[in-house]
Structures are given as structure tokens and as C-alpha cells.
Amino acid sequence: MYDVWKPPEQRPLRQLPGLLASSLGLLWESARTEFVLVAILQVVSGAMGGVLLVLVKNLLDAIQASSASQDFGPVLGWLGVLGVLTLLTTFSGSMQWELQRILGEQVDRRAMLRIFEVAGVASLEAFETPDFHNRLERAWISSGSRPTQITQSLLSLMSSLAGVLGVVIALFAVLPVLVPLLLVGSVPVLLLTARGSKALYAFNFGLTPLDRRRMYISRVLTHREHAHEVIAFGLAGFLNARWRDLHDQRLAEMRTLVRQRMWLGALSSLGNTLLFVAPVALVSYLLVNGTMQLPQAVAAATGILLLRPTLQGVIWSATQLYECALFLEDYEQFVRMKDELVAEHGGGPAPASFSTLRLESVTFNYPGVEAPALRNVTLDIGAGQVVALVGENGSGKTTLAKLLCGLYAPLGGRVLWDQTDTAQVKPAALRKSVAVLFQDFCKYLLDVSENIGVGRHERLGDPDSIREAAEHAGAHAFIRDLPEGYRTLLGPEFEGGHNLSIGQWQRMALARAFLRDAPLVILDEPTAALDARAEHELFDSMRTLFAGRTVLLISHRFSSVRSADRIYVLHKGELVEQGTHEQLMQLNGQYADLFTLQAAAYQSNGVAAEAAERNGAVP
Ligand SMILES: Nc1ncnc2c1ncn2[C@@H]1O[C@H](COP(=O)(O)OP(=O)(O)OP(=O)(O)O)[C@@H](O)[C@H]1O
Ligand SMILES: [Mg+2]
């Protein structure tokens, strides 16, 4: 069961070392060469300031000496060194930028891959829980720039601290009282800036659900899958307005945040100013009352002037570090979830086959929904049988199919493969033994053979099996007519992409089920989009096509289920009737009702009824 995650109220700074270590690890794993080069270049360019100062001093000395000796050789020499160093500094600066571009891209790639790893082991239930998507979204956002930023902040914090230390030592010699004054004075400034970071984090955290809804609207407005309805219903204006509404809410929240951060900024500027003015005032006072001499006062003032930018550098990089830690914690939490999710996937191997599949008093509730989608359902499916599941919309048919696939686990009762309780089996192993055609099957914008091959991706390189599956699904004929046959890319939004009709797409999905070659086949409304002939052919040949396999067929077309070995009728999540078509008709219950209702539509027209009867395509 997917557990909703609540962030801790306070993010202790204690997490900072761990986050730093994992960020550095991420950088190291992603692009160690670029990382090392960037770090070296940063250190070198940091040291270059001091070297340049020394060079300028030497140049001035050389100028002084050469004006006496009239020998300009040393001056030219120092000018040359200065020129070469300036060139190197500028070049290393631009190199750093370019390398950082690659570093950023590599870190982004690695971070994304780690997010995909979590998504790859998450349950269907997790994907149906808003909390999972909120966390995913936050991890996504934080993974981009934050790992690089946190290490850069660490590097600049270290260099600023080194700068502060130098000046502090010098100041201590001149006027020791200035040191505690400046250091203690910077603490409130640091706290105020950190509060601003926390407010920014809280803003992003709180707005994730709203932002996700807004992003959904943008997708509806801009993606092909919705374009036909958006254009046909003239929805662009309506959706635009909805997007603006959601964005207005974001803007309102952002205004509150900005106001808060402006206040915090004003207070910390005040603190910064006091931090500068108070020591200068102290030095002036000591100078005026004669406690301090002019050279000492000049040295102290220079120290204060030098300390100001380095101290601000420390405050800035420390808060950047804190801010990154807040955001990265979301990413780390999400990535760590992989271990929990994999642990949930424990269990033994799946049985290779079965003689009876049994649902025993199975109850299932969707997360957050009180009414059970399945209530106390007990049914048997014998090996080699074609078993049908019917019932009105929302009666629980698809839910039951997903339980059989191991996509959901029952909350009560058991799903048994003979004596094996599937709760004790690794879900992935169980799924290998099931071929399923979902009611809302996927349309992969890949080429035709990949669209079929993903049914058993290990067989992607086996064109004969793919072709055979396509033939069984009645797809081979139209695939042959495609511009590049099985190599035709599907999806008109890609260059050279080709679109299919919905029925052709459904045949692709059916071909996947054939290719999967598993003992249990679940077909959830497999012919909803197929033409009458294709539907008739499929049901006519189902026993031959799926010979040796067990088929669970879910359908609203009663003509297609009447020949099933056993029919189960679900109503509001409960199993209300079961038997063969003849037994259920005799029972005169819900099945008979629904069957008669559907048949009446055909029987009201004598000609259609006669034709249908002849073809066996309708009841
Ligand atoms: N992911 C979900 N989260 C919450 N409730 C769900 C979810 N999927 C389905 N339900 C609810 O569970 C009940 C059974 O749904 P299910 O999809 O199993 O019905 P069905 O019999 O397959 O219907 P249909 O004939 O329309 O395909 C419905 O009330 C539905 O609203
Ligand atoms: Mg369904």
C-alpha cells in the first residue's frame, strides 16, 4: 500500500552534511572529469586575484627601477607575464562556463535516471495517488540545478570563509573588539536570509498541487491527444481562462511571498548596514577621543571594508547552501523511496502454470474511496477455459482484471493460483504469466514492430513472432500497406510518423497480447473499436488462437460472451450471478435482463435480426 509522505515541519541543518555528500556523489557519478576540471579551474581563478596583485606590485617595482636604469627589459618581461596570466584567467573563465554546461547536463541526466528508477518500481496504486505525483514533481524540479548549485555554494562558502579568516586575523591585531562585533552582528542577518529561503521552499511545496493542475491544462491545450476535442468544442478560450485562474492564484501566493521576502530583505539590509556603520563609528569615536592613532584607524577601516564583501559572500553562500538543502531533501526522499518500493516487492517465484485460478472472498478499495470496488468476490477460472465477466459500467470488472494481473493487491481475501497465494509471489514474476489487453490500452509512438514487440520486449528482435502476432490480431494486412511496413513510425507528430485508426490501434494492442504468450490472457473490451467482421472473426477463432491458454474476457457485447465456458456477472462490486449462457438465461436475472435488452435492439428490425442470426455476430 502506498503511504502518503509528510515533510517534517523543521528541516534540521543536521541533514546538510548528508545532502552535500549525496550531491557530491551525484556530481562524481555523473561527470567526474568535468567536475574535477571545474573545481580546479575555480580554485585557480580564485587564487589568480592574489597572483595578479603580486604581479602588479612587481611591475610597479620594475617601472621604478627601470626609470633609474633606463633598462625597460624587466618591465616588458612583467608586462608579458601579466598579459599571459590575464589571457589564461579570461580563457579559464569561459572554459569553466562551457564545462559547467556539460556538467549540468550530465547531472540532470543522472538525476532523471534515478527518478525513472523509482518510477520503474512504483506500484499502479502509487501512480493513482496525488501525493506520489506531488513528490515526483518536486523531485523533478529539485533535481535540475540544485545538486550543482549546492556544491558551488559549498566551494564559494569555503573561499569566502578563507577570505574572512585572513581579514579577521589582520583585524584582530589592529582592534580585537571588532572581530566579535562583526561576527556576532552577522548572525541575525544570516538567520533573516535563511528565513527567506524557507519561505521560498514553503511556497513551492504548497503550490505543487496547483502547479500540477495548471500544467495539466497546458498539456490539454498543447498536445495532439486533446487537440481534436479542444478545436471541435472550441475549448481554447475556456481552458485559457482556467489556466489564467490557476496562474492568478500562483501570482497571489507569489506576491505574498515576495512581500515577506522584501521585508526580510529590508531587515537584513538594515543589519548589513549596521554591521558596516557600527564598526566605522566605533573606530571614528576611538580616533576622536585619542584612544586610537591614525595609522591604526586606517588599517582598521581597510579591514572593515575588506571584510564586508567577504562576509556577505559567506552569508550568501551559506543561505544558498541551506536553500539547496531544503529542495534537495525532496529529491533525496523521493529517490530513497526506491528501496522501500523494492522491499515491498518481495516474494517467491510465480507458478509456471495453474489448473485453477481462484478469487477467494476478495475485497478491494481504491485509496481514499470508502465504497469497495470489489466486495467479497469468490470465483474460479479453470485452465484452458474461456471465462467471461460482464456487468454494468463501474461494476468492478477492470478492477478484478487488475487484481488478477497483480497490479493491485486485495485488501481482503486471496487470489490463488492453485495452492499458491499470489500475495506470496513477486508481482513482477506473476505479471510475466499474464497477457493483458487493457480497455484503455496504450498507443506507443514507436514503430509498428516495437508497438507489438513491447508485449514481450525480449522478442523485439524476432520479426517472425511479431508478424505471427499481428496476423492473429488481424493487423498484418494493414501493416503491410503502411509506407514502411513493420518499420513505420506511428504518431503523426513525428517526422515520417503515421497515424492509425482507433480500431487499428486496438489490433496492435491485441497483437501485443498474442506475442506475450502467457498462460493467462485477460481481454478487457478487446473489440470495443473493432468492426463487426473483425469482432466476429476474433470471437469465432478465439479458442483456436488462444489454444492451451486461459482467457478471461470482459465485454459488454453479449453476443461475444454467450459461448464462454462460464459467465460471471458483477454488480456494484459483488458477484451476483454465474453459470453458462443457458443457465443464466433460465435464471432470468440481471444477465438475462441485459442480454434481452441488447438483443431487442436487433430483434426490433427483422432483417437485421435475421442477418445477425445468420452471421452469429449478435444475440
Ligand atoms: N483508480 C481508481 N481510483 C478510484 N476509484 C476507481 C479507480 N478506478 C476505478 N474506480 C472505481 O471503481 C469502480 C469499479 O471500476 P471498474 O473500472 O472496475 O469498473 P468496470 O466494471 O470495469 O466498468 P466499465 O464497464 O465502465 O469498464 C467504479 O466505481 C470506479 O469509479
Ligand atoms: Mg472496465
Short mmCIF file of C-alpha atoms in Angstrom, two decimals, residues 108-118:
data_model
loop_
_atom_site.label_atom_id
_atom_site.label_comp_id
_atom_site.label_asym_id
_atom_site.label_seq_id
_atom_site.Cartn_x
_atom_site.Cartn_y
_atom_site.Cartn_z
CA ASP A 108 20.48 16.40 -14.89
CA ARG A 109 20.64 13.15 -16.85
CA ARG A 110 21.82 11.10 -13.86
CA ALA A 111 19.24 12.70 -11.56
CA MET A 112 16.48 11.98 -14.09
CA LEU A 113 17.61 8.37 -14.46
CA ARG A 114 17.37 7.98 -10.70
CA ILE A 115 13.86 9.40 -10.78
CA PHE A 116 12.96 6.94 -13.57
CA GLU A 117 14.36 4.11 -11.44
CA VAL A 118 11.85 4.98 -8.72
#
